[in-house]
């Protein structure tokens, strides 16, 4: 299937999934309240850091090497499956030293399930089963949303409601992991490999993933270190407001994230399939879409955000406005970093993340104690912009291209995007190949 066709289909399903994820987030906020929801999502962030450290960014290596040769999938599986059990044992030890609001078993289930989703989603991407993956995720999130909706409509004690929210939310993650693992194992049941084939690919995968791990770990701190400072210097209500601003930003970079997830396997597989000109075209499309969305938020956000999220979320608007330039920069970074990763230029991504982290931490330390979540949003924006500027400069040097080609769109592109938006409909049938 052609890249543009896959992109349109994937965006359609991702849009559906985004609505479901937003509904899940909204239900959790209304079920738990302002302060408790902030604590809930802060704990999820802490557990996600454990997942990131344990995963060692092996999903990057899986996608990179399996995209180049699908016969390597079984050899990689022979390494990944035992690794999951080892990582579960390590997580058991790590959780004993963490102070979490979740139960011990729920926390362990979240970590193991998240690791499985990360690894086996990478196999889906390597096989270019993009649509199938999104359909599965949408179905699971739909069931999770129904469970939370049922809970919201019922009458429960506060303590029971919190525990059931944890069970429904993380239970959905566990179900998704089980489906993805089962699908990949079933697809490879007739394949064969040898022990001699496992070691070389695992060695190469670890080398590649180690650099990606350093880059992704730094970038995780770039987009999450502000949570720590806000939690230390601001009220629980301000923390909850700020987390929702950050999560709202995830909606804004949805399309760039989709594009980046598709760019990476295509860049790894063939230089003809994903050229620098194509990357620039995608960045111009992001620019074209982002600015009208920003205008809508500026004009309506002051009234809409508190109405959607409820009482107590009146601090979101100003912080979101200060964050908007950063979200745009992050959208461009997502695509550029994906292409560089596919070209095995991971050190460039590592340096970009380091530049952004230095800027964000400096801004947080200097400004958050005095100016609260607005300072956190501004510092993050400046950090993301610095990261974007560095990567655009690197593309200009390495690929002999102009910086304005990433942002200045042409008339025919405006016409094409407008026509596609008008006639865009969901496809009725899909075939996984």
Coordinates of C-alpha atoms in Angstrom, one line a residue, residues 119-352:
X119 CA 7.8 -4.5 21.9
X120 CA 5.0 -6.1 20.0
X121 CA 3.7 -2.8 18.5
X122 CA 7.2 -2.5 17.0
X123 CA 6.7 -5.9 15.3
X124 CA 3.4 -4.5 13.8
X125 CA 5.3 -1.5 12.5
X126 CA 8.0 -3.6 11.0
X127 CA 5.4 -5.7 9.2
X128 CA 3.7 -2.4 8.2
X129 CA 0.5 -3.6 9.8
X130 CA -0.4 0.0 10.8
X131 CA -4.1 -0.2 10.2
X132 CA -4.5 -3.5 12.1
X133 CA -2.6 -2.1 15.1
X134 CA -4.8 1.0 15.2
X135 CA -8.0 -1.1 14.9
X136 CA -7.0 -3.3 17.8
X137 CA -6.1 -0.3 20.0
X138 CA -9.4 1.5 19.2
X139 CA -11.4 -1.6 20.1
X140 CA -9.6 -2.0 23.5
X141 CA -9.9 1.7 24.3
X142 CA -13.6 1.6 23.4
X143 CA -14.2 -1.1 26.0
X144 CA -12.1 0.7 28.6
X145 CA -14.1 3.9 28.0
X146 CA -17.4 1.9 28.4
X147 CA -16.1 0.5 31.7
X148 CA -15.3 4.0 33.0
X149 CA -18.6 5.4 31.8
X150 CA -20.4 2.6 33.7
X151 CA -18.4 3.5 36.8
X152 CA -19.2 7.2 36.4
X153 CA -22.9 6.5 36.1
X154 CA -23.0 4.3 39.2
X155 CA -22.8 5.2 42.9
X156 CA -19.6 4.1 44.6
X157 CA -17.6 5.0 47.6
X158 CA -14.6 7.2 47.0
X159 CA -12.0 4.6 47.9
X160 CA -13.7 1.8 45.9
X161 CA -14.1 4.2 42.9
X162 CA -10.4 4.9 42.9
X163 CA -9.4 1.3 43.0
X164 CA -11.9 0.3 40.3
X165 CA -10.6 3.2 38.1
X166 CA -7.1 1.8 38.4
X167 CA -8.3 -1.7 37.6
X168 CA -10.3 -0.7 34.5
X169 CA -7.6 1.6 33.1
X170 CA -4.7 -0.7 33.6
X171 CA -6.8 -3.8 32.8
X172 CA -7.4 -2.3 29.4
X173 CA -3.6 -2.0 28.9
X174 CA -3.1 -5.6 29.9
X175 CA -5.8 -6.8 27.4
X176 CA -4.2 -4.8 24.6
X177 CA -0.8 -6.4 25.4
X178 CA -2.2 -9.9 25.4
X179 CA -3.9 -9.3 22.0
X180 CA -0.7 -7.9 20.3
X181 CA 1.5 -10.7 21.7
X182 CA -1.0 -13.3 20.5
X183 CA -1.3 -11.8 17.0
X184 CA 2.5 -11.8 16.5
X185 CA 3.0 -15.3 17.9
X186 CA 0.3 -16.6 15.6
X187 CA 1.7 -14.9 12.5
X188 CA 5.1 -16.5 13.1
X189 CA 4.0 -20.0 14.2
X190 CA 5.1 -21.6 10.9
X191 CA 8.4 -19.8 10.7
X192 CA 11.7 -21.4 11.8
X193 CA 15.1 -20.1 12.9
X194 CA 18.3 -21.3 14.5
X195 CA 20.1 -20.4 17.7
X196 CA 23.0 -19.2 15.6
X197 CA 20.7 -16.6 14.0
X198 CA 19.6 -15.1 17.3
X199 CA 22.9 -13.8 18.7
X200 CA 24.1 -11.6 15.8
X201 CA 20.8 -9.8 15.4
X202 CA 20.4 -9.3 19.1
X203 CA 23.9 -7.9 19.3
X204 CA 23.2 -5.4 16.5
X205 CA 19.8 -4.6 18.0
X206 CA 21.3 -3.8 21.4
X207 CA 24.0 -1.5 19.8
X208 CA 21.4 0.4 17.9
X209 CA 18.9 0.6 20.8
X210 CA 21.5 1.7 23.3
X211 CA 22.0 5.0 21.5
X212 CA 18.3 5.4 21.0
X213 CA 17.7 4.6 24.7
X214 CA 20.0 7.5 25.7
X215 CA 18.2 9.8 23.3
X216 CA 14.7 8.7 24.3
X217 CA 15.5 8.8 28.1
X218 CA 16.8 12.4 27.7
X219 CA 13.7 13.3 25.7
X220 CA 11.5 11.7 28.3
X221 CA 13.0 14.0 30.9
X222 CA 12.6 16.9 28.5
X223 CA 8.8 16.5 28.3
X224 CA 8.3 15.3 31.9
X225 CA 10.9 16.9 34.2
X226 CA 8.6 19.9 34.6
X227 CA 6.1 17.6 36.3
X228 CA 8.6 17.1 39.1
X229 CA 9.2 20.9 39.6
X230 CA 5.5 21.7 39.4
X231 CA 4.8 18.9 42.0
X232 CA 7.4 20.3 44.3
X233 CA 6.6 24.0 44.1
X234 CA 2.9 24.2 43.2
X235 CA -0.4 23.0 44.7
X236 CA -2.0 19.7 43.8
X237 CA -4.7 21.6 41.8
X238 CA -2.0 23.4 39.8
X239 CA -0.3 20.1 39.1
X240 CA -3.5 18.6 37.8
X241 CA -4.1 21.7 35.6
X242 CA -0.6 21.4 34.2
X243 CA -0.8 17.7 33.5
X244 CA -4.0 18.3 31.6
X245 CA -2.3 21.0 29.6
X246 CA 0.5 18.6 28.7
X247 CA -2.0 15.9 27.8
X248 CA -4.0 18.4 25.7
X249 CA -0.7 19.0 23.9
X250 CA -0.5 15.3 23.1
X251 CA -3.7 15.8 21.1
X252 CA -2.1 18.7 19.2
X253 CA 0.9 16.6 18.2
X254 CA -1.3 13.6 17.3
X255 CA -0.9 13.9 13.5
X256 CA 2.9 14.5 13.7
X257 CA 3.2 11.5 16.0
X258 CA 1.4 9.4 13.4
X259 CA 3.6 10.7 10.6
X260 CA 6.7 10.0 12.7
X261 CA 5.6 6.5 13.5
X262 CA 5.3 5.8 9.7
X263 CA 8.4 7.7 8.6
X264 CA 10.7 5.6 10.8
X265 CA 10.1 2.2 9.3
X266 CA 10.1 3.6 5.8
X267 CA 13.3 5.6 6.4
X268 CA 14.9 2.4 7.8
X269 CA 13.8 0.3 4.9
X270 CA 14.6 2.4 1.8
X271 CA 16.0 5.8 1.1
X272 CA 13.8 6.1 -2.0
X273 CA 10.6 5.4 0.1
X274 CA 11.3 8.4 2.4
X275 CA 13.5 11.1 1.0
X276 CA 14.4 14.5 2.6
X277 CA 12.1 16.2 0.2
X278 CA 9.2 14.0 1.4
X279 CA 10.1 14.8 5.0
X280 CA 10.0 18.5 4.2
X281 CA 6.7 18.1 2.5
X282 CA 5.3 16.4 5.7
X283 CA 6.6 19.2 7.9
X284 CA 5.0 21.8 5.7
X285 CA 1.7 20.0 5.9
X286 CA 2.0 20.0 9.8
X287 CA 2.7 23.8 9.6
X288 CA -0.3 24.3 7.4
X289 CA -2.6 22.5 9.8
X290 CA -1.2 23.7 13.1
X291 CA -1.7 27.4 12.9
X292 CA -5.5 27.4 12.3
X293 CA -5.9 25.0 15.2
X294 CA -3.8 27.4 17.4
X295 CA -6.1 30.3 16.4
X296 CA -9.2 28.3 17.4
X297 CA -7.6 27.5 20.8
X298 CA -6.6 31.2 21.4
X299 CA -10.2 32.4 20.6
X300 CA -12.2 29.7 22.5
X301 CA -9.9 28.1 25.1
X302 CA -10.6 30.5 28.0
X303 CA -14.2 29.4 28.1
X304 CA -14.1 25.9 26.7
X305 CA -11.3 24.4 28.8
X306 CA -13.0 24.9 32.2
X307 CA -16.3 23.8 30.8
X308 CA -14.9 20.6 29.4
X309 CA -12.6 19.6 32.4
X310 CA -14.8 21.1 35.2
X311 CA -14.4 23.4 38.1
X312 CA -10.8 23.8 39.3
X313 CA -9.3 23.8 35.8
X314 CA -9.2 27.5 35.3
X315 CA -5.4 27.7 35.3
X316 CA -5.1 25.8 32.0
X317 CA -5.7 28.6 29.5
X318 CA -2.6 30.8 30.0
X319 CA -0.3 27.9 30.4
X320 CA -1.6 26.3 27.2
X321 CA -1.0 29.6 25.3
X322 CA 2.6 29.7 26.5
X323 CA 3.0 26.0 25.6
X324 CA 1.6 26.4 22.0
X325 CA 4.9 27.4 20.3
X326 CA 6.6 24.5 22.0
X327 CA 3.9 22.0 20.8
X328 CA 4.4 23.2 17.2
X329 CA 8.2 22.8 17.5
X330 CA 7.7 19.3 19.0
X331 CA 5.5 18.4 16.1
X332 CA 8.3 19.1 13.7
X333 CA 10.9 17.4 15.9
X334 CA 8.9 14.2 15.9
X335 CA 9.1 13.9 12.1
X336 CA 12.7 15.0 11.8
X337 CA 13.9 12.7 14.6
X338 CA 12.0 9.7 13.1
X339 CA 13.8 10.2 9.8
X340 CA 17.2 10.5 11.4
X341 CA 16.5 7.4 13.5
X342 CA 15.7 5.5 10.3
X343 CA 18.9 6.7 8.8
X344 CA 20.8 5.5 11.8
X345 CA 21.8 9.0 12.8
X346 CA 20.8 8.5 16.4
X347 CA 23.6 10.6 17.9
X348 CA 22.0 13.7 16.3
X349 CA 18.8 12.9 18.2
X350 CA 20.8 12.4 21.3
X351 CA 22.4 15.8 21.0
X352 CA 19.1 17.5 20.2

